[in-house]
Coordinates of C-alpha atoms and ligand atoms in Angstrom, one line a residue:
X1195 CA 0.0 0.0 0.0
X1196 CA 1.2 3.5 -0.7
X1197 CA 1.4 6.2 1.9
X1198 CA -0.7 9.4 2.1
X1199 CA 0.2 12.2 4.4
X1200 CA -2.8 14.3 5.5
X1201 CA -2.2 17.6 7.3
X1202 CA -5.1 19.4 9.0
X1203 CA -4.9 23.1 9.9
X1204 CA -6.1 24.9 13.0
X1205 CA -9.7 25.4 11.9
X1206 CA -10.1 21.7 11.0
X1207 CA -8.9 20.5 14.5
X1208 CA -10.5 23.2 16.6
X1209 CA -14.1 22.1 16.8
X1210 CA -15.9 18.8 17.2
X1211 CA -17.5 19.5 13.8
X1212 CA -14.2 20.0 12.2
X1213 CA -12.8 16.8 13.8
X1214 CA -15.8 14.8 12.6
X1215 CA -15.0 15.9 9.0
X1216 CA -11.3 15.2 9.7
X1217 CA -11.9 11.6 10.9
X1218 CA -14.0 10.9 7.9
X1219 CA -11.2 12.0 5.5
X1220 CA -8.7 9.9 7.4
X1221 CA -11.0 6.8 7.5
X1222 CA -11.7 7.1 3.7
X1223 CA -8.0 7.3 2.9
X1224 CA -7.1 4.5 5.3
X1225 CA -9.3 2.1 3.1
X1226 CA -6.7 2.2 0.3
X1227 CA -3.5 3.7 1.8
X1228 CA -1.4 3.8 4.8
X1229 CA -2.1 7.2 6.4
X1230 CA 0.1 9.6 8.4
X1231 CA -1.7 12.5 9.9
X1232 CA 0.0 15.9 10.8
X1233 CA -1.9 18.5 12.8
X1234 CA -1.6 22.2 13.6
X1235 CA -2.5 23.8 16.9
X1236 CA -6.3 24.1 17.7
X1237 CA -7.7 27.3 16.3
X1238 CA -6.5 30.9 16.4
X1239 CA -6.0 33.2 19.4
X1240 CA -7.9 33.8 21.6
X1241 CA -8.6 30.0 21.4
X1242 CA -6.9 28.6 24.6
X1243 CA -4.4 26.3 22.8
X1244 CA -3.7 28.3 19.7
X1245 CA 0.0 29.1 19.1
X1246 CA -0.4 32.9 19.8
X1247 CA -2.3 32.3 23.0
X1248 CA 0.4 30.0 24.3
X1249 CA 3.1 32.4 23.3
X1250 CA 1.2 35.2 25.1
X1251 CA 1.5 33.2 28.4
X1252 CA 5.0 34.6 29.0
X1253 CA 6.2 38.2 28.8
X1254 CA 9.8 38.0 27.9
X1255 CA 12.5 39.1 25.5
X1256 CA 12.0 37.0 22.4
X1257 CA 15.6 36.7 21.4
X1258 CA 17.0 35.6 24.8
X1259 CA 14.1 33.2 25.5
X1260 CA 13.9 31.6 22.0
X1261 CA 14.5 28.1 23.4
X1262 CA 11.8 28.4 26.0
X1263 CA 9.3 29.9 23.5
X1264 CA 9.8 27.0 21.2
X1265 CA 9.1 24.5 24.0
X1266 CA 5.9 26.6 24.7
X1267 CA 4.7 26.9 21.2
X1268 CA 5.3 23.2 20.4
X1269 CA 2.7 22.3 23.1
X1270 CA -0.1 23.5 20.9
X1271 CA 0.5 20.9 18.2
X1272 CA 1.1 18.2 20.8
X1273 CA -2.2 18.9 22.5
X1274 CA -3.8 18.8 19.0
X1275 CA -2.2 15.4 18.2
X1276 CA -3.6 13.8 21.3
X1277 CA -7.1 15.2 20.8
X1278 CA -7.1 14.1 17.2
X1279 CA -5.8 10.6 18.1
X1280 CA -8.6 10.3 20.6
X1281 CA -11.2 11.3 17.9
X1282 CA -9.8 8.7 15.5
X1283 CA -9.8 6.0 18.1
X1284 CA -13.4 6.9 18.8
X1285 CA -14.1 5.9 15.3
X1286 CA -12.4 2.5 15.8
X1287 CA -9.1 3.5 14.0
X1288 CA -5.8 2.5 15.6
X1289 CA -4.1 5.9 15.9
X1290 CA -1.0 6.9 17.9
X1291 CA 0.1 10.4 18.8
X1292 CA 3.7 11.5 18.3
X1293 CA 5.6 14.7 18.9
X1294 CA 7.9 15.9 16.2
X1295 CA 10.9 14.4 18.1
X1296 CA 9.2 11.1 18.4
X1297 CA 8.5 11.1 14.7
X1298 CA 12.2 11.4 14.1
X1299 CA 12.3 15.1 12.9
X1300 CA 15.8 16.5 13.5
X1301 CA 16.4 20.2 12.9
X1302 CA 19.2 22.7 13.1
X1303 CA 19.5 25.0 16.1
X1304 CA 17.7 28.1 14.7
X1305 CA 14.9 28.4 17.3
X1306 CA 11.7 29.9 15.9
X1307 CA 12.8 29.3 12.3
X1308 CA 14.5 25.9 12.4
X1309 CA 15.1 23.9 9.2
X1310 CA 14.7 20.1 9.1
X1311 CA 18.1 18.5 8.5
X1312 CA 17.1 14.8 8.8
X1313 CA 14.2 12.6 9.5
X1314 CA 14.7 9.2 11.1
X1315 CA 11.6 7.4 9.8
X1316 CA 12.2 4.1 11.7
X1317 CA 9.6 4.6 14.4
X1318 CA 7.0 5.9 12.0
X1319 CA 7.6 3.0 9.7
X1320 CA 7.2 0.6 12.6
X1321 CA 3.8 2.1 13.6
X1322 CA 2.7 2.0 9.9
X1323 CA 3.7 -1.6 9.6
X1324 CA 1.8 -2.4 12.8
X1325 CA -1.3 -1.0 11.1
X1326 CA -1.4 2.2 13.1
X1327 CA -2.1 5.7 12.0
X1328 CA 0.6 8.1 13.4
X1329 CA -0.8 11.5 14.3
X1330 CA 2.3 13.8 14.3
X1331 CA 2.4 17.2 16.0
X1332 CA 3.3 19.6 13.2
X1333 CA 5.6 22.7 13.2
X1334 CA 8.3 21.1 15.5
X1335 CA 11.4 19.0 15.7
X1336 CA 14.3 18.5 18.0
X1337 CA 17.9 19.8 17.6
X1338 CA 21.1 17.9 18.1
X1339 CA 21.1 19.0 21.8
X1340 CA 17.7 17.4 22.3
X1341 CA 15.9 20.7 22.6
X1342 CA 12.5 21.4 21.1
X1343 CA 12.6 23.6 18.0
X1344 CA 9.8 25.1 15.8
X1345 CA 9.8 25.5 12.0
X1346 CA 8.5 29.1 11.6
X1347 CA 4.9 30.2 11.6
X1348 CA 2.7 28.0 9.3
X1349 CA 5.3 25.3 9.6
X1350 CA 3.0 22.4 10.0
X1351 CA 2.7 22.3 6.2
X1352 CA 6.4 21.8 6.1
X1353 CA 6.2 18.9 8.6
X1354 CA 3.7 17.2 6.3
X1355 CA 5.8 17.8 3.1
X1356 CA 9.0 16.6 4.8
X1357 CA 7.4 13.5 6.1
X1358 CA 5.9 12.8 2.7
X1359 CA 9.3 13.2 1.1
X1360 CA 11.1 11.0 3.8
X1361 CA 8.5 8.3 3.5
X1362 CA 8.2 8.4 -0.3
X1363 CA 4.5 9.1 0.0
X1364 CA 2.1 9.0 -3.0
X1365 CA 0.8 12.5 -2.1
X1366 CA 0.7 15.0 0.6
X1367 CA -2.8 16.5 1.3
X1368 CA -3.0 19.9 3.0
X1369 CA -6.5 20.3 4.5
X1370 CA -7.7 23.8 5.2
X1371 CA -10.9 25.8 5.3
X1372 CA -10.8 26.8 1.6
X1373 CA -11.5 24.6 -1.4
X1374 CA -8.1 25.0 -3.0
X1375 CA -5.7 27.6 -4.4
X1376 CA -7.7 30.6 -5.6
X1377 CA -7.0 32.4 -8.8
X1378 CA -6.8 35.6 -6.8
X1379 CA -7.6 36.9 -3.3
X1380 CA -11.4 36.7 -3.2
X1381 CA -11.5 39.8 -0.9
X1382 CA -9.9 41.7 -3.8
X1383 CA -11.3 39.9 -6.8
X1384 CA -14.9 38.6 -6.1
X1385 CA -14.8 36.5 -9.4
X1386 CA -11.8 34.5 -8.1
X1387 CA -12.2 30.7 -8.4
X1388 CA -10.2 27.8 -7.1
X1389 CA -7.9 26.1 -9.5
X1390 CA -7.9 22.4 -10.1
X1391 CA -4.2 22.2 -10.9
X1392 CA -1.0 24.3 -10.6
X1393 CA 2.7 23.8 -10.8
X1394 CA 5.1 24.0 -7.8
X1395 CA 6.8 27.0 -9.4
X1396 CA 3.5 28.9 -9.7
X1397 CA 2.7 28.3 -6.1
X1398 CA 6.1 29.4 -5.0
X1399 CA 5.9 32.5 -7.2
X1400 CA 2.4 33.3 -5.7
X1401 CA 3.7 32.9 -2.1
X1402 CA 6.7 35.2 -3.0
X1403 CA 4.2 37.8 -4.4
X1404 CA 2.1 37.9 -1.3
X1405 CA -0.5 35.2 -1.6
X1406 CA -0.8 33.2 1.7
X1407 CA -1.5 29.7 0.6
X1408 CA 1.0 27.1 1.9
X1409 CA 4.2 27.5 3.9
X1410 CA 6.9 28.2 1.3
X1411 CA 9.3 25.6 2.4
X1412 CA 6.6 22.9 2.2
X1413 CA 6.2 23.6 -1.5
X1414 CA 10.0 23.6 -2.1
X1415 CA 10.3 20.2 -0.3
X1416 CA 7.4 18.8 -2.4
X1417 CA 9.0 20.1 -5.6
X1418 CA 12.4 18.7 -4.8
X1419 CA 11.0 15.3 -3.9
X1420 CA 8.4 15.4 -6.7
X1421 CA 5.7 14.6 -4.2
X1422 CA 2.2 15.7 -5.5
X1423 CA 0.7 18.3 -3.1
X1424 CA -3.0 18.6 -2.8
X1425 CA -4.6 21.7 -1.2
X1426 CA -8.3 21.0 -0.3
X1427 CA -11.0 21.7 2.2
X1428 CA -11.7 19.5 5.3
X1429 CA -15.4 20.6 5.0
X1430 CA -16.3 19.6 1.5
X1431 CA -15.8 16.8 -1.0
X1432 CA -14.2 18.9 -3.8
X1433 CA -11.0 17.6 -5.2
X1434 CA -9.1 20.8 -4.4
X1435 CA -5.9 21.9 -6.2
X1436 CA -3.3 19.4 -7.2
X1437 CA 0.2 20.9 -7.4
X1438 CA 2.8 19.0 -9.4
X1439 CA 5.6 20.0 -11.8
X1440 CA 3.1 19.8 -14.7
X1441 CA -0.2 21.5 -14.3
X1442 CA -3.0 19.7 -16.1
X1443 CA -4.5 16.2 -15.8
X1444 CA -2.0 13.3 -15.7
X1445 CA -3.7 12.1 -18.9
X1446 CA -2.4 15.1 -20.8
X1447 CA 1.2 15.2 -19.8
X1448 CA 2.2 17.3 -22.8
X1449 CA -0.5 19.9 -22.6
X1450 CA 0.8 23.4 -22.8
X1451 CA 1.0 25.3 -19.5
X1452 CA -1.4 28.2 -19.2
X1453 CA 0.4 31.5 -19.5
X1454 CA -1.4 33.0 -16.5
X1455 CA -2.9 31.0 -13.6
X1456 CA -3.3 33.6 -10.9
X1457 CA -3.3 37.2 -9.9
X1458 CA -1.5 38.1 -6.7
X1459 CA -1.8 41.4 -4.7
X1460 CA 0.2 43.0 -2.0
X1461 CA -0.8 46.4 -0.5
X1462 CA 0.9 48.8 1.9
X1463 CA 3.9 49.6 -0.3
X1464 CA 5.7 52.9 -1.0
X1465 CA 7.7 53.8 -4.1
X1466 CA 11.0 55.6 -3.7
X1467 CA 12.9 57.3 -6.5
X1468 CA 16.3 58.5 -5.3
X1469 CA 17.8 61.2 -7.6
X1470 CA 21.5 60.9 -7.9
X1471 CA 21.3 57.7 -5.8
X1472 CA 23.6 54.9 -6.6
X1473 CA 24.3 51.4 -5.4
X1474 CA 25.3 52.7 -1.9
X1475 CA 21.6 53.3 -1.3
X1476 CA 21.0 49.6 -1.2
X1477 CA 23.9 48.9 1.2
X1478 CA 22.4 51.6 3.5
X1479 CA 18.9 50.0 3.3
X1480 CA 20.4 46.6 4.1
X1481 CA 22.3 47.8 7.1
X1482 CA 19.1 49.3 8.5
X1483 CA 17.1 46.1 7.9
X1484 CA 14.9 47.6 5.1
X1485 CA 13.9 45.0 2.5
X1486 CA 13.7 46.4 -1.0
X1487 CA 11.7 45.1 -4.0
X1488 CA 11.0 46.0 -7.7
X1489 CA 14.5 47.4 -8.0
X1490 CA 15.4 49.6 -11.1
X1491 CA 18.8 51.1 -11.4
X1492 CA 19.5 54.0 -13.9
X1493 CA 22.7 56.0 -14.4
X1494 CA 21.3 59.0 -12.6
X1495 CA 18.8 57.5 -10.1
X1496 CA 17.5 54.3 -8.5
X1497 CA 13.9 53.3 -8.0
X1498 CA 12.5 50.6 -5.7
X1499 CA 9.6 49.9 -3.4
X1500 CA 9.5 49.1 0.4
X1501 CA 6.8 48.3 2.9
X1502 CA 5.0 51.5 4.1
X1503 CA 6.0 50.5 7.7
X1504 CA 9.7 50.9 6.7
X1505 CA 9.2 54.4 5.2
X1506 CA 10.4 56.5 8.3
X1507 CA 13.7 54.6 8.5
X1508 CA 14.2 54.7 4.8
X1509 CA 13.7 58.5 4.6
X1510 CA 16.2 59.0 7.4
X1511 CA 18.8 56.8 5.7
X1512 CA 18.5 58.6 2.4
X1513 CA 18.6 62.0 4.0
X1514 CA 21.7 60.9 5.8
X1515 CA 23.3 60.1 2.4
X1516 CA 22.4 63.6 1.2
X1517 CA 20.2 62.4 -1.7
X1518 CA 16.9 63.8 -2.8
X1519 CA 14.0 61.3 -2.8
X1520 CA 10.6 61.3 -4.4
X1521 CA 8.2 59.1 -2.4
X1522 CA 4.8 57.8 -3.6
X1523 CA 3.0 56.5 -0.6
X1524 CA 0.0 54.2 -0.6
X1525 CA 1.0 51.9 -3.4
X1526 CA 0.1 48.2 -4.2
X1527 CA 1.8 45.5 -6.2
X1528 CA -0.4 43.6 -8.6
X1529 CA 1.1 40.6 -10.3
X1530 CA 0.2 37.9 -12.8
X1531 CA 1.7 34.5 -12.3
X1532 CA 2.1 31.6 -14.7
X1533 CA 4.8 29.2 -15.6
X1534 CA 3.5 29.1 -19.2
X1535 CA 4.3 32.8 -19.8
X1536 CA 8.0 32.1 -20.2
X1537 CA 8.8 32.5 -23.9
X1538 CA 5.1 33.3 -24.8
X1539 CA 4.9 36.6 -26.7
X1540 CA 2.2 39.1 -26.0
X1541 CA 1.6 38.7 -22.3
X1542 CA 3.0 42.1 -21.4
X1543 CA 1.0 43.6 -24.2
X1544 CA -2.2 42.1 -22.9
X1545 CA -1.5 43.3 -19.4
X1546 CA -0.8 46.8 -20.6
X1547 CA -3.9 46.9 -22.7
X1548 CA -6.1 45.6 -19.9
X1549 CA -4.8 48.1 -17.4
X1550 CA -5.0 51.0 -19.9
X1551 CA -8.7 50.1 -20.7
X1552 CA -9.5 49.9 -17.0
X1553 CA -7.9 53.4 -16.5
X1554 CA -5.1 52.1 -14.2
X1555 CA -1.8 54.0 -14.2
X1556 CA 1.3 51.8 -13.9
X1557 CA 4.0 53.4 -11.8
X1558 CA 6.6 50.8 -12.2
X1559 CA 7.0 47.2 -13.3
X1560 CA 9.2 44.2 -12.7
X1561 CA 9.2 40.7 -14.0
X1562 CA 10.6 37.2 -13.7
X1563 CA 10.3 34.1 -15.9
X1564 CA 7.0 33.3 -14.2
X1565 CA 5.5 36.6 -13.3
X1566 CA 5.0 40.3 -14.2
X1567 CA 4.3 42.8 -11.4
X1568 CA 2.9 46.3 -11.7
X1569 CA 3.0 49.0 -9.0
X1570 CA -0.3 50.9 -8.9
X1571 CA -1.9 53.3 -6.4
X1572 CA -3.7 51.4 -3.6
X1573 CA -7.1 52.8 -4.6
X1574 CA -6.6 51.2 -8.1
X1575 CA -5.4 47.8 -6.8
X1576 CA -8.8 46.2 -7.0
X1577 CA -9.6 47.6 -10.5
X1578 CA -6.2 46.4 -11.7
X1579 CA -6.5 42.9 -10.2
X1580 CA -10.0 42.4 -11.6
X1581 CA -9.0 43.7 -15.1
X1582 CA -6.1 41.3 -15.2
X1583 CA -8.1 38.4 -13.8
X1584 CA -10.7 39.0 -16.6
X1585 CA -8.1 39.6 -19.4
X1586 CA -6.5 36.2 -18.7
X1587 CA -9.8 34.3 -18.4
X1588 CA -9.3 33.3 -14.8
X1589 CA -12.9 33.9 -13.8
X1590 CA -14.1 31.4 -16.5
X1591 CA -15.0 32.1 -20.1
Ligands
LIG477 N1 0.5 26.6 14.8 C1 1.6 27.1 14.0 C2 1.4 28.5 13.6 O1 0.3 29.1 14.0 C3 2.0 26.3 12.9 C4 0.9 26.0 11.8 O2 -0.2 26.3 12.1 O3 1.3 25.5 10.8 O4 2.1 29.1 13.0
MG478 MG1 -1.2 27.3 7.7

């Protein structure tokens, strides 16, 4: 029998109703596969065992208490794994709860943002061979000193992907409260629909451009191990979105990739054009911890964008260098994403036409092989996103 890893997020484990759906999904999968379950902490703050609630129990300096905070945060997923194990047993399934350490997950020492370095699957494999369903606490591991570590916020997805890779699973299913990966943020684009398939690269690009779907590292692990990743809802029977290295049904492996599969949006940006600025501007930004994006360098000036929250620091730094800066506050970045746009002529032309027809002014652009981003005024973000969504047929024909 092949192995399926099923990861359930906080909303799926928080309530008895969610757990009833969860146990049904596990029981279904257990009919034809060996199943390993990974769980997140129960609910979101102020729920009593949510990660932020637990972290709020102590008032301390985050950097000096990083080891203790990891031990505290890891409790949320451990509680969840016991509760879910009990629910599965209630249904007659032979489940066993495991901490990340018990599941053999070894990480580096970087508390709060640890990377998995090794997984010793011996114990997991023994449980599976004995016909048991391991329920692993997500988001955590153990370092070489035997201390508890956590994998960064949203890290339970990464636990699931890593276990899938280590066990050679047929697929890793990420269960959440949405039907799948959406073609755009539905709060910005009401016509947004969920996608039935996507490539790893597209999902990584979307995450980098501001869409919060799956923990970035989870997608990277799935991509490198070529494990199919499925994003689907605990609460419905829809298939969800299957993420592989070739979007499209397995029956059509040579189908052309769609040029654009999603629109991503990020608000709260400011554009800076530094007259007479040169490359020393970037060193000064870096020294002061300001992250820059959409970078354009010209002989007589440099242009880039930053988060609005970083604007006071950035202004001070540039004043200190003696440069004049033009700032456009209240900007948003609107991007189209698609692996199939590489080498396809006319995508930029269609983008420009769609935005011009919608009356949106483009302040700056940047692009990669798999995306084109436009900076627009915040009040035009929605118009721009909807125009691009329609132009590339993402809302259906
Ligand atoms: N509970 C952790 C967090 O809130 C990890 C996760 O949910 O994936 O970040
Ligand atoms: Mg999550």
